[in-house]
Tab-separated table of C-alpha atoms in Angstrom:
chain	number	residue	atom	x	y	z
A	20	MET	CA	-11.423	6.661	-21.551
A	21	LYS	CA	-9.720	6.246	-18.078
A	22	THR	CA	-8.038	8.150	-15.610
A	23	LEU	CA	-4.471	7.766	-13.311
A	24	THR	CA	-3.366	10.075	-11.018
A	25	ILE	CA	-0.307	9.900	-9.058
A	26	ILE	CA	0.081	12.245	-5.924
A	27	ARG	CA	3.145	12.029	-3.690
A	28	ILE	CA	2.282	12.777	-0.312
A	29	ALA	CA	5.687	12.717	1.160
A	30	HIS	CA	8.438	10.073	1.847
A	31	SER	CA	7.401	7.162	0.382
A	32	SER	CA	3.706	7.486	0.700
A	33	VAL	CA	1.984	8.400	-2.417
A	34	LEU	CA	-1.906	8.062	-3.927
A	35	ILE	CA	-2.245	5.910	-6.499
A	36	ASP	CA	-5.868	6.571	-8.203
A	37	PHE	CA	-6.732	4.576	-10.606
A	38	ASP	CA	-10.406	6.148	-12.147
A	39	GLY	CA	-11.273	6.899	-8.912
A	40	HIS	CA	-10.380	3.800	-6.610
A	41	SER	CA	-7.209	5.033	-4.544
A	42	VAL	CA	-4.219	2.810	-3.447
A	43	LEU	CA	-1.861	4.218	-0.720
A	44	THR	CA	1.147	3.230	-0.343
A	45	ASP	CA	3.477	3.126	3.201
A	46	PRO	CA	1.618	5.615	5.105
A	47	TRP	CA	3.946	7.554	7.408
A	48	PHE	CA	1.917	10.611	9.259
A	49	SER	CA	3.429	11.248	11.947
A	50	GLU	CA	7.353	11.943	13.112
A	51	LYS	CA	9.304	11.464	16.189
A	52	GLU	CA	13.293	11.945	17.170
A	53	GLY	CA	15.689	10.826	14.774
A	54	TYR	CA	12.695	10.411	11.476
A	55	TYR	CA	11.903	13.447	9.552
A	56	HIS	CA	10.379	13.804	6.941
A	57	GLY	CA	12.339	16.803	5.323
A	58	GLU	CA	8.987	18.279	3.227
A	59	PRO	CA	5.277	18.781	4.336
A	60	TYR	CA	2.512	16.562	3.707
A	61	GLY	CA	0.989	16.609	0.395
A	62	ILE	CA	-2.088	15.396	1.661
A	63	LEU	CA	-3.227	15.347	5.279
A	64	LEU	CA	-4.493	11.988	6.803
A	65	GLU	CA	-7.965	13.832	7.582
A	66	ASP	CA	-8.195	14.845	4.064
A	67	LEU	CA	-7.387	10.687	2.437
A	68	PRO	CA	-10.408	9.956	-0.187
A	69	ARG	CA	-12.049	6.696	1.031
A	70	LEU	CA	-9.039	4.186	-0.365
A	71	ALA	CA	-9.692	0.857	-2.127
A	72	GLY	CA	-6.739	-0.174	0.116
A	73	VAL	CA	-2.688	0.202	1.420
A	74	VAL	CA	0.273	-1.736	0.530
A	75	VAL	CA	3.285	-1.789	2.928
A	76	SER	CA	6.591	-2.473	1.536
A	77	HIS	CA	8.251	-3.239	5.002
A	78	GLU	CA	7.973	-2.844	8.732
A	79	HIS	CA	9.617	0.025	9.283
A	80	TYR	CA	7.869	2.888	11.650
A	81	ASP	CA	8.614	5.520	8.317
A	82	HIS	CA	6.663	3.405	6.131
A	83	TYR	CA	4.413	1.433	8.659
A	84	ASP	CA	2.581	4.260	10.436
A	85	MET	CA	-0.427	2.534	12.194
A	86	GLU	CA	0.147	4.521	15.879
A	87	ALA	CA	-0.997	7.727	13.769
A	88	PHE	CA	-2.738	5.586	10.682
A	89	GLN	CA	-5.503	4.530	12.968
A	90	ALA	CA	-7.155	7.684	12.740
A	91	TYR	CA	-8.346	6.275	9.632
A	92	PRO	CA	-11.854	5.137	9.880
A	93	ASP	CA	-12.557	2.551	7.627
A	94	LYS	CA	-11.358	-0.342	9.685
A	95	GLN	CA	-11.995	-2.603	6.979
A	96	VAL	CA	-9.545	-1.244	4.297
A	97	PRO	CA	-7.233	-3.806	2.835
A	98	MET	CA	-3.913	-3.290	3.517
A	99	ALA	CA	-1.156	-5.810	2.110
A	100	VAL	CA	1.790	-6.174	4.096
A	101	ILE	CA	4.879	-8.820	3.444
A	102	ARG	CA	4.460	-11.911	5.209
A	103	GLY	CA	4.573	-11.344	9.436
A	104	THR	CA	4.462	-8.126	9.461
A	105	ALA	CA	0.122	-8.057	10.050
A	106	GLN	CA	0.401	-7.787	13.717
A	107	PRO	CA	1.072	-4.058	13.775
A	108	ALA	CA	-2.329	-3.756	11.524
A	109	ARG	CA	-4.259	-5.469	13.160
A	110	GLU	CA	-3.585	-4.524	16.556
A	111	VAL	CA	-5.072	-0.935	15.995
A	112	GLY	CA	-7.904	-2.424	14.571
A	113	PHE	CA	-7.650	-2.873	10.689
A	114	THR	CA	-9.590	-6.078	10.082
A	115	ASN	CA	-8.571	-7.171	6.716
A	116	VAL	CA	-4.835	-7.385	6.583
A	117	ILE	CA	-3.243	-9.094	3.905
A	118	GLU	CA	0.223	-10.934	4.610
A	119	MET	CA	2.105	-11.823	0.910
A	120	GLU	CA	5.088	-12.656	-0.378
A	121	ALA	CA	7.149	-11.631	-3.812
A	122	TRP	CA	5.011	-12.924	-6.674
A	123	GLU	CA	2.122	-13.509	-5.029
A	124	LYS	CA	-1.324	-11.861	-5.792
A	125	THR	CA	-4.646	-10.567	-4.009
A	126	THR	CA	-7.299	-7.644	-5.303
A	127	PHE	CA	-8.498	-4.886	-4.195
A	128	GLY	CA	-12.212	-4.381	-5.747
A	129	PRO	CA	-10.607	-3.835	-9.286
A	130	ILE	CA	-7.325	-3.397	-8.806
A	131	ALA	CA	-4.993	-6.401	-8.670
A	132	ILE	CA	-1.917	-6.399	-6.630
A	133	THR	CA	1.144	-8.550	-7.144
A	134	ALA	CA	3.782	-8.702	-4.796
A	135	ILE	CA	7.254	-8.301	-5.960
A	136	PRO	CA	10.488	-9.042	-4.502
A	137	GLY	CA	12.449	-6.141	-2.480
A	138	LYS	CA	15.789	-6.143	-0.234
A	139	HIS	CA	16.049	-3.918	2.359
A	140	GLY	CA	17.513	-3.797	5.694
A	141	VAL	CA	14.614	-5.874	7.269
A	142	PRO	CA	12.521	-8.224	4.879
A	143	GLU	CA	10.754	-5.911	2.414
A	144	ILE	CA	8.063	-6.677	-0.606
A	145	THR	CA	7.724	-4.354	-3.616
A	146	TYR	CA	3.827	-4.341	-5.482
A	147	MET	CA	2.908	-3.820	-8.808
A	148	LEU	CA	-0.661	-2.359	-9.083
A	149	GLN	CA	-2.838	-2.641	-12.262
A	150	ALA	CA	-6.489	-1.241	-13.059
A	151	GLY	CA	-7.868	0.018	-16.407
A	152	ASN	CA	-5.537	-0.574	-18.863
A	153	PHE	CA	-2.650	0.800	-16.358
A	154	THR	CA	0.253	-0.962	-14.594
A	155	VAL	CA	1.931	1.147	-11.544
A	156	TYR	CA	4.869	-0.406	-9.834
A	157	PHE	CA	5.633	1.019	-6.204
A	158	GLY	CA	9.165	0.245	-5.298
A	159	GLY	CA	8.676	1.282	-1.877
A	160	ASP	CA	12.511	1.539	-0.049
A	161	THR	CA	14.435	-1.561	-1.961
A	162	LEU	CA	17.986	-1.703	-3.367
A	163	LEU	CA	18.660	-2.823	-7.258
A	164	ILE	CA	18.634	-6.160	-6.867
A	165	PRO	CA	19.017	-9.203	-9.538
A	166	GLU	CA	14.836	-10.671	-8.494
A	167	LEU	CA	13.823	-7.221	-10.123
A	168	ARG	CA	15.008	-7.994	-13.826
A	169	GLU	CA	12.143	-10.830	-13.696
A	170	ILE	CA	9.744	-7.757	-14.127
A	171	PRO	CA	9.158	-7.216	-17.676
A	172	GLN	CA	9.124	-10.726	-17.888
A	173	HIS	CA	5.278	-10.622	-15.880
A	174	PHE	CA	5.072	-7.164	-16.359
A	175	PRO	CA	6.059	-6.071	-20.200
A	176	GLN	CA	4.439	-2.446	-19.975
A	177	ILE	CA	4.602	-0.309	-17.014
A	178	ASP	CA	2.623	3.191	-17.087
A	179	VAL	CA	4.784	4.642	-13.805
A	180	ALA	CA	7.662	3.421	-11.970
A	181	LEU	CA	7.722	5.010	-8.391
A	182	LEU	CA	11.569	4.566	-6.989
A	183	ALA	CA	13.614	5.810	-3.878
A	184	ILE	CA	16.608	7.668	-4.747
A	185	ASN	CA	18.446	8.625	-1.475
A	186	GLY	CA	20.999	5.806	-1.564
A	187	LEU	CA	20.882	5.648	2.363
A	188	GLN	CA	23.883	4.194	4.180
A	189	ILE	CA	23.968	2.882	7.560
A	190	ARG	CA	27.700	4.634	8.860
A	191	SER	CA	27.528	1.772	12.277
A	192	LEU	CA	27.284	-0.951	9.510
A	193	GLY	CA	30.369	0.514	7.353
A	194	ASN	CA	28.525	2.510	5.037
A	195	GLN	CA	26.336	-0.112	4.406
A	196	GLN	CA	23.666	0.852	1.680
A	197	VAL	CA	19.857	-0.576	2.406
A	198	VAL	CA	18.504	2.104	-0.850
A	199	MET	CA	18.747	2.250	-4.359
A	200	ASN	CA	20.336	5.692	-4.976
A	201	PRO	CA	20.014	8.319	-7.673
A	202	GLU	CA	22.021	5.711	-10.501
A	203	ASP	CA	20.869	2.694	-8.799
A	204	ALA	CA	17.291	3.887	-9.954
A	205	ALA	CA	18.168	4.512	-13.581
A	206	GLN	CA	19.497	1.621	-13.962
A	207	LEU	CA	16.012	-0.451	-12.803
A	208	CYS	CA	14.219	1.785	-15.133
A	209	GLY	CA	16.456	0.652	-17.991
A	210	ILE	CA	15.624	-2.892	-17.132
A	211	ILE	CA	11.375	-2.234	-16.481
A	212	HIS	CA	10.866	0.143	-19.293
A	213	PRO	CA	8.414	2.530	-17.322
A	214	HIS	CA	6.993	5.257	-19.468
A	215	TYR	CA	7.139	7.690	-16.699
A	216	VAL	CA	9.175	7.103	-13.495
A	217	VAL	CA	8.371	9.455	-10.290
A	218	PRO	CA	11.263	9.765	-7.651
A	219	MET	CA	10.973	9.906	-4.284
A	220	HIS	CA	12.342	8.995	-0.847
A	221	TYR	CA	14.597	11.804	-1.318
A	222	THR	CA	14.089	14.400	1.236
A	223	PHE	CA	13.890	12.728	4.623
A	224	THR	CA	16.077	13.326	7.751
A	225	GLY	CA	17.499	11.902	10.533
A	226	GLY	CA	18.018	15.255	11.968
A	227	PRO	CA	21.396	16.645	12.616
A	228	VAL	CA	22.993	13.917	15.580
A	229	SER	CA	21.151	10.814	13.349
A	230	ASP	CA	22.497	12.332	10.568
A	231	GLU	CA	26.210	13.256	11.815
A	232	GLN	CA	26.506	9.233	14.087
A	233	THR	CA	23.985	6.706	12.106
A	234	LEU	CA	22.923	8.217	8.562
A	235	LYS	CA	24.227	9.538	5.126
A	236	TYR	CA	22.723	10.081	2.015
A	237	ALA	CA	24.024	9.943	-1.621
A	238	GLY	CA	23.497	13.818	-1.742
A	239	THR	CA	20.881	17.116	-0.803
A	240	PRO	CA	17.402	16.697	-1.988
A	241	LYS	CA	18.421	19.181	-4.862
A	242	GLU	CA	21.680	16.735	-5.912
A	243	LEU	CA	19.670	13.296	-5.678
A	244	LEU	CA	16.870	14.552	-7.883
A	245	GLN	CA	19.408	16.323	-10.210
A	246	ALA	CA	21.567	13.332	-10.592
A	247	PHE	CA	18.381	10.976	-10.890
A	248	GLN	CA	17.533	13.220	-13.991
A	249	HIS	CA	20.723	12.955	-15.323
A	250	PHE	CA	21.084	8.884	-15.011
A	251	VAL	CA	17.746	8.646	-15.976
A	252	ALA	CA	18.451	10.076	-19.430
A	253	GLU	CA	21.597	8.051	-19.578
A	254	ARG	CA	20.499	4.938	-19.013
A	255	ALA	CA	16.635	5.121	-19.443
A	256	PRO	CA	16.107	7.824	-22.338
A	257	GLU	CA	12.314	6.307	-23.241
A	258	ALA	CA	11.463	7.034	-19.774
A	259	SER	CA	9.818	10.470	-18.596
A	260	SER	CA	11.258	11.760	-14.962
A	261	CYS	CA	8.889	13.737	-13.633
A	262	ILE	CA	9.866	15.254	-10.232
A	263	LEU	CA	6.283	15.971	-7.961
A	264	ALA	CA	6.461	18.373	-5.551
A	265	PRO	CA	3.835	16.958	-2.187
A	266	GLY	CA	0.735	17.089	-3.217
A	267	GLU	CA	1.274	17.712	-7.259
A	268	PRO	CA	-0.377	15.446	-9.369
A	269	LEU	CA	0.751	13.152	-12.329
A	270	VAL	CA	-2.127	12.522	-14.169
A	271	VAL	CA	-2.487	9.726	-16.880
A	272	LYS	CA	-5.049	8.679	-19.210
A	273	LYS	CA	-5.650	6.514	-21.745
C-alpha cells in the first residue's frame, strides 16, 4: 500500500510526500513589511526533510522566497519555475532550476511534474504532481480561468487539490481580483473533481496599513473557510473539503 501525505506549512507552502519522496510548493519562510503569514509555520525551514524537488508558481516574494530558502542545504535539489524566472534561485546557489511553461513536463526522480496554466498579477503556472498512483494538483494562487477546464482531459482522476481561496483584490486597480475566492475554488472542484480538496492562501495579511490602502480580501480567514465549505458542498459534493491547520497531515492510502 502506498501513502500520500499532505502537510500545509503556511500560505501556499505545502509539503507533498509521495511515500517518502517530498515536494515543497511555493517556499516562503520569512516576513517583511506588507507580507505576513497570519499563522505559524507548520514546519520550520530547518526542519524540512530532504526534498525530491520544489515547485514555484510565480515570482512574487511570498511564493518564491529565495533569500530565506538559500539556507536549504541541498543546492542541487530540482526546482521547477515558470519560464524566465530562474535567476533568483540561481543567484543564491541552486543549480538545477527547470524553467517550464503550461503543459510541459519534467520529473523529480519518481515524481512526474506537469505545468498547468495559471493566471495572476504576474505570469504564473500551476502544477500536477504524480507518483505511486497518486495525483495532486497545486493551484498556486491562480484565478479561475477557462484553460483549467482542460485539466480533466489530461488528468481524469485527482486525489488532492490544493486551492487558494482568499479572493485577493488590488484596491489601486479598481479592486481587480487576482486570486480565486471560495466560490471560484469550489467551481474549479466541480470541474476537476478531486477526491479531497485542501484550501490554502487564506490567512495572509499585508498588515493594517496595506490592508486598508492596497489589498482587499473576500472575507476573514474564518469567513473564507466557511464559505468554501458551503460552496464545495453545493458545487462539488463528491469532493471532501479538508481544512488543515499548519503542520496537520492529510494521509491518503492506496
